[in-house]
Coordinates of N, CA, C and O in Angstrom, one line a residue:
M1 N -15.2 10.9 -12.9 CA -15.7 11.8 -11.9 C -15.3 11.3 -10.5 O -15.3 10.1 -10.2
K2 N -15.0 12.2 -9.6 CA -14.6 11.9 -8.2 C -15.8 12.1 -7.3 O -16.7 12.9 -7.6
L3 N -15.8 11.4 -6.2 CA -16.8 11.6 -5.2 C -16.8 13.0 -4.7 O -17.9 13.6 -4.5
S4 N -15.7 13.7 -4.6 CA -15.6 15.1 -4.2 C -16.4 16.0 -5.1 O -16.9 17.0 -4.7
D5 N -16.5 15.6 -6.4 CA -17.3 16.4 -7.4 C -18.8 16.4 -7.1 O -19.5 17.2 -7.5
L6 N -19.2 15.3 -6.4 CA -20.6 15.2 -6.0 C -21.0 15.8 -4.7 O -22.2 16.1 -4.5
L7 N -20.0 16.1 -3.9 CA -20.3 16.6 -2.5 C -21.1 18.0 -2.6 O -20.7 18.8 -3.4
G8 N -22.1 18.1 -1.8 CA -22.8 19.3 -1.7 C -24.0 19.4 -2.7 O -24.8 20.3 -2.6
K9 N -24.1 18.5 -3.6 CA -25.2 18.6 -4.6 C -26.4 18.0 -4.0 O -26.4 17.0 -3.3
E10 N -27.6 18.6 -4.3 CA -28.8 18.2 -3.8 C -29.4 17.2 -4.8 O -29.3 17.3 -6.0
I11 N -30.1 16.1 -4.3 CA -30.7 15.1 -5.1 C -32.2 15.4 -5.2 O -32.9 15.5 -4.2
I12 N -32.7 15.5 -6.5 CA -34.1 15.8 -6.7 C -34.6 14.6 -7.6 O -34.0 14.2 -8.6
N13 N -35.8 14.1 -7.2 CA -36.5 13.1 -7.9 C -37.4 13.7 -9.0 O -38.3 14.5 -8.7
I14 N -37.1 13.5 -10.3 CA -37.8 14.1 -11.4 C -39.2 13.6 -11.4 O -40.2 14.2 -11.9
Y15 N -39.5 12.4 -10.9 CA -40.8 11.7 -11.0 C -41.8 12.5 -10.2 O -42.9 12.7 -10.6
D16 N -41.5 13.0 -9.0 CA -42.4 13.7 -8.1 C -41.9 15.0 -7.6 O -42.6 15.7 -6.8
G17 N -40.7 15.4 -8.0 CA -40.1 16.7 -7.6 C -39.6 16.7 -6.1 O -39.3 17.8 -5.6
A18 N -39.6 15.6 -5.5 CA -39.2 15.5 -4.1 C -37.7 15.8 -3.9 O -36.9 15.3 -4.8
R19 N -37.3 16.5 -2.9 CA -35.9 16.6 -2.5 C -35.5 15.4 -1.6 O -36.1 15.2 -0.6
L20 N -34.6 14.7 -2.1 CA -34.2 13.4 -1.3 C -33.1 13.6 -0.4 O -32.9 12.8 0.5
G21 N -32.3 14.7 -0.5 CA -31.2 14.9 0.4 C -30.0 15.5 -0.4 O -30.1 15.8 -1.6
T22 N -28.9 15.7 0.3 CA -27.7 16.3 -0.2 C -26.6 15.3 -0.1 O -26.5 14.6 0.9
I23 N -25.8 15.2 -1.1 CA -24.6 14.4 -1.0 C -23.6 15.0 0.0 O -23.2 16.2 -0.2
G24 N -23.3 14.4 1.0 CA -22.5 14.9 2.1 C -21.9 13.7 2.9 O -20.8 13.2 2.6
D25 N -22.7 13.2 3.8 CA -22.4 12.1 4.6 C -22.8 10.8 3.9 O -23.1 9.8 4.6
S26 N -22.8 10.8 2.6 CA -23.3 9.6 1.8 C -22.2 8.6 1.6 O -21.0 8.9 1.8
D27 N -22.7 7.4 1.2 CA -21.7 6.4 0.9 C -22.1 5.9 -0.5 O -23.2 6.1 -1.0
L28 N -21.1 5.3 -1.1 CA -21.3 4.7 -2.4 C -21.2 3.2 -2.3 O -20.3 2.7 -1.6
M29 N -22.1 2.4 -2.9 CA -22.0 1.0 -3.0 C -21.3 0.7 -4.3 O -21.8 1.1 -5.4
I30 N -20.2 -0.1 -4.2 CA -19.4 -0.4 -5.4 C -19.5 -1.9 -5.7 O -19.4 -2.7 -4.7
D31 N -19.7 -2.2 -6.9 CA -19.7 -3.6 -7.3 C -18.3 -4.2 -7.2 O -17.4 -3.6 -7.9
G32 N -18.1 -5.2 -6.4 CA -16.8 -5.7 -6.2 C -16.1 -6.4 -7.4 O -14.9 -6.4 -7.6
D33 N -17.0 -6.9 -8.3 CA -16.4 -7.5 -9.5 C -16.0 -6.5 -10.6 O -15.0 -6.6 -11.2
S34 N -16.9 -5.6 -10.8 CA -16.7 -4.7 -12.0 C -16.0 -3.4 -11.5 O -15.4 -2.7 -12.3
G35 N -16.2 -3.0 -10.3 CA -15.6 -1.7 -9.8 C -16.5 -0.5 -10.1 O -16.1 0.6 -9.8
Y36 N -17.6 -0.8 -10.7 CA -18.6 0.3 -11.0 C -19.4 0.7 -9.8 O -19.7 -0.2 -8.9
V37 N -19.9 1.9 -9.7 CA -20.8 2.3 -8.6 C -22.2 1.7 -8.8 O -22.7 1.7 -9.9
D38 N -22.7 1.1 -7.8 CA -23.9 0.4 -7.8 C -25.1 1.3 -7.4 O -26.1 1.4 -8.0
S39 N -24.8 2.1 -6.3 CA -25.9 3.0 -5.8 C -25.2 4.0 -4.9 O -24.1 3.8 -4.4
I40 N -26.0 5.1 -4.6 CA -25.6 6.1 -3.6 C -26.5 5.8 -2.4 O -27.7 5.6 -2.5
L41 N -25.9 5.8 -1.2 CA -26.7 5.6 0.0 C -26.8 7.0 0.8 O -25.7 7.5 1.2
L42 N -28.0 7.5 0.9 CA -28.2 8.7 1.6 C -28.7 8.4 3.0 O -29.7 7.7 3.2
P43 N -28.1 9.0 4.0 CA -28.6 8.8 5.4 C -29.9 9.5 5.6 O -30.3 10.4 4.9
N44 N -30.6 9.1 6.6 CA -31.9 9.7 7.0 C -31.7 11.2 7.3 O -30.9 11.5 8.1
P45 N -32.4 12.1 6.6 CA -32.2 13.5 6.8 C -32.6 14.0 8.1 O -32.0 14.9 8.6
N46 N -33.6 13.5 8.8 CA -33.9 13.9 10.1 C -33.3 12.9 11.1 O -33.5 11.7 10.9
G47 N -32.7 13.3 12.1 CA -32.0 12.5 13.0 C -32.9 11.8 14.0 O -32.4 11.3 15.0
F48 N -34.2 11.7 13.8 CA -35.1 11.1 14.8 C -34.8 9.7 15.2 O -34.7 9.4 16.3
L49 N -34.6 8.8 14.2 CA -34.3 7.4 14.5 C -32.9 7.2 15.1 O -32.7 6.2 15.8
R50 N -32.0 8.2 15.0 CA -30.7 8.0 15.6 C -30.8 8.1 17.1 O -29.9 7.6 17.8
I51 N -31.8 8.7 17.6 CA -32.0 8.8 19.1 C -32.1 7.4 19.7 O -31.6 7.1 20.7
F52 N -32.8 6.6 18.9 CA -33.0 5.2 19.4 C -31.9 4.2 18.9 O -32.1 3.0 19.0
G53 N -30.9 4.7 18.3 CA -29.8 3.9 17.9 C -30.0 3.3 16.5 O -29.1 2.5 16.1
E54 N -31.0 3.6 15.8 CA -31.2 3.1 14.5 C -31.0 4.2 13.5 O -31.2 5.3 13.7
R55 N -30.6 3.8 12.3 CA -30.4 4.7 11.2 C -31.0 4.1 10.0 O -31.0 2.9 9.7
S56 N -31.7 4.9 9.2 CA -32.3 4.5 8.0 C -31.5 5.1 6.8 O -31.0 6.3 6.9
T57 N -31.4 4.4 5.7 CA -30.7 4.9 4.6 C -31.5 4.7 3.3 O -32.1 3.7 3.1
L58 N -31.4 5.7 2.4 CA -32.1 5.6 1.1 C -31.1 5.2 0.1 O -30.0 5.8 -0.1
A59 N -31.3 4.1 -0.6 CA -30.4 3.6 -1.6 C -30.9 4.0 -3.0 O -32.1 3.7 -3.4
I60 N -30.1 4.8 -3.7 CA -30.5 5.3 -5.0 C -29.7 4.6 -6.0 O -28.4 4.7 -6.1
P61 N -30.3 3.7 -6.9 CA -29.5 3.0 -7.9 C -28.8 3.9 -8.8 O -29.4 5.0 -9.2
W62 N -27.6 3.6 -9.2 CA -26.9 4.5 -10.2 C -27.6 4.6 -11.5 O -27.6 5.7 -12.1
E63 N -28.4 3.6 -11.9 CA -29.1 3.7 -13.1 C -30.2 4.7 -13.1 O -30.7 5.2 -14.1
A64 N -30.7 5.1 -11.8 CA -31.7 6.1 -11.7 C -31.3 7.5 -11.9 O -32.1 8.4 -12.0
I65 N -29.9 7.7 -11.9 CA -29.4 9.1 -12.1 C -29.5 9.4 -13.5 O -29.0 8.7 -14.4
K66 N -30.2 10.5 -13.8 CA -30.5 11.0 -15.2 C -29.5 12.1 -15.6 O -29.1 12.2 -16.7
K67 N -29.2 13.0 -14.6 CA -28.3 14.2 -14.9 C -27.6 14.6 -13.7 O -28.2 14.7 -12.6
I68 N -26.3 14.9 -13.8 CA -25.5 15.5 -12.8 C -25.2 16.9 -13.2 O -24.5 17.1 -14.2
G69 N -25.8 17.9 -12.5 CA -25.5 19.3 -12.8 C -24.5 20.0 -11.9 O -23.9 19.3 -11.1
D70 N -24.4 21.3 -12.0 CA -23.5 22.0 -11.1 C -23.9 22.0 -9.7 O -23.1 22.0 -8.8
Q71 N -25.3 22.0 -9.4 CA -25.8 22.1 -8.1 C -26.7 21.0 -7.7 O -26.9 20.8 -6.5
V72 N -27.3 20.3 -8.6 CA -28.2 19.2 -8.3 C -27.9 18.0 -9.1 O -27.2 18.0 -10.2
I73 N -28.4 16.9 -8.6 CA -28.4 15.6 -9.3 C -29.9 15.2 -9.5 O -30.6 15.1 -8.5
I74 N -30.2 15.0 -10.7 CA -31.6 14.6 -11.0 C -31.7 13.1 -11.1 O -30.9 12.4 -11.9
V75 N -32.6 12.5 -10.4 CA -32.8 11.0 -10.4 C -34.3 10.8 -10.8 O -35.1 11.6 -10.6
E76 N -34.5 9.5 -11.2 CA -35.9 9.1 -11.5 C -36.2 7.9 -10.8 O -35.8 6.8 -11.1
L77 N -37.0 8.0 -9.7 CA -37.4 6.9 -8.9 C -38.9 6.9 -8.9 O -39.6 7.8 -8.3
D78 N -39.5 6.0 -9.6 CA -41.0 6.0 -9.8 C -41.7 5.1 -8.8 O -42.9 5.0 -8.9
R79 N -41.0 4.5 -7.9 CA -41.7 3.7 -6.9 C -41.4 4.3 -5.5 O -40.5 5.1 -5.4
P80 N -42.1 3.9 -4.5 CA -41.9 4.5 -3.2 C -40.4 4.3 -2.8 O -39.8 3.3 -3.1
Y81 N -39.9 5.3 -2.1 CA -38.5 5.3 -1.7 C -38.4 4.2 -0.6 O -39.1 4.2 0.4
Q82 N -37.4 3.3 -0.8 CA -37.2 2.3 0.2 C -36.0 2.7 1.1 O -34.9 2.9 0.6
R83 N -36.3 2.8 2.3 CA -35.3 3.1 3.3 C -34.8 1.8 4.0 O -35.6 0.9 4.3
M84 N -33.5 1.6 4.0 CA -33.0 0.4 4.6 C -32.5 0.8 6.1 O -32.0 1.9 6.3
K85 N -32.7 -0.1 7.0 CA -32.2 0.1 8.3 C -30.7 -0.3 8.4 O -30.3 -1.3 7.9
A86 N -29.9 0.6 8.9 CA -28.5 0.3 9.0 C -28.0 0.1 10.4 O -28.6 0.6 11.3

């Protein structure tokens, strides 16, 4: 699968039904040793923190992805979403 195959797909958390964002300006974390995808990094959907020069990012572990469909990606995150400051 190519990254371009994921573009435009919305990410939904099956645990609570929350919309987490859309794959667009996302990044992938790649394990340097194995070459496998470690996680998807979603930027903060509202640009509020960008005004002050900070950006927060949601890291979705690749293991949390349960299904990749035509329009959505279903993930299972059962703990609070951790936003990282970038």
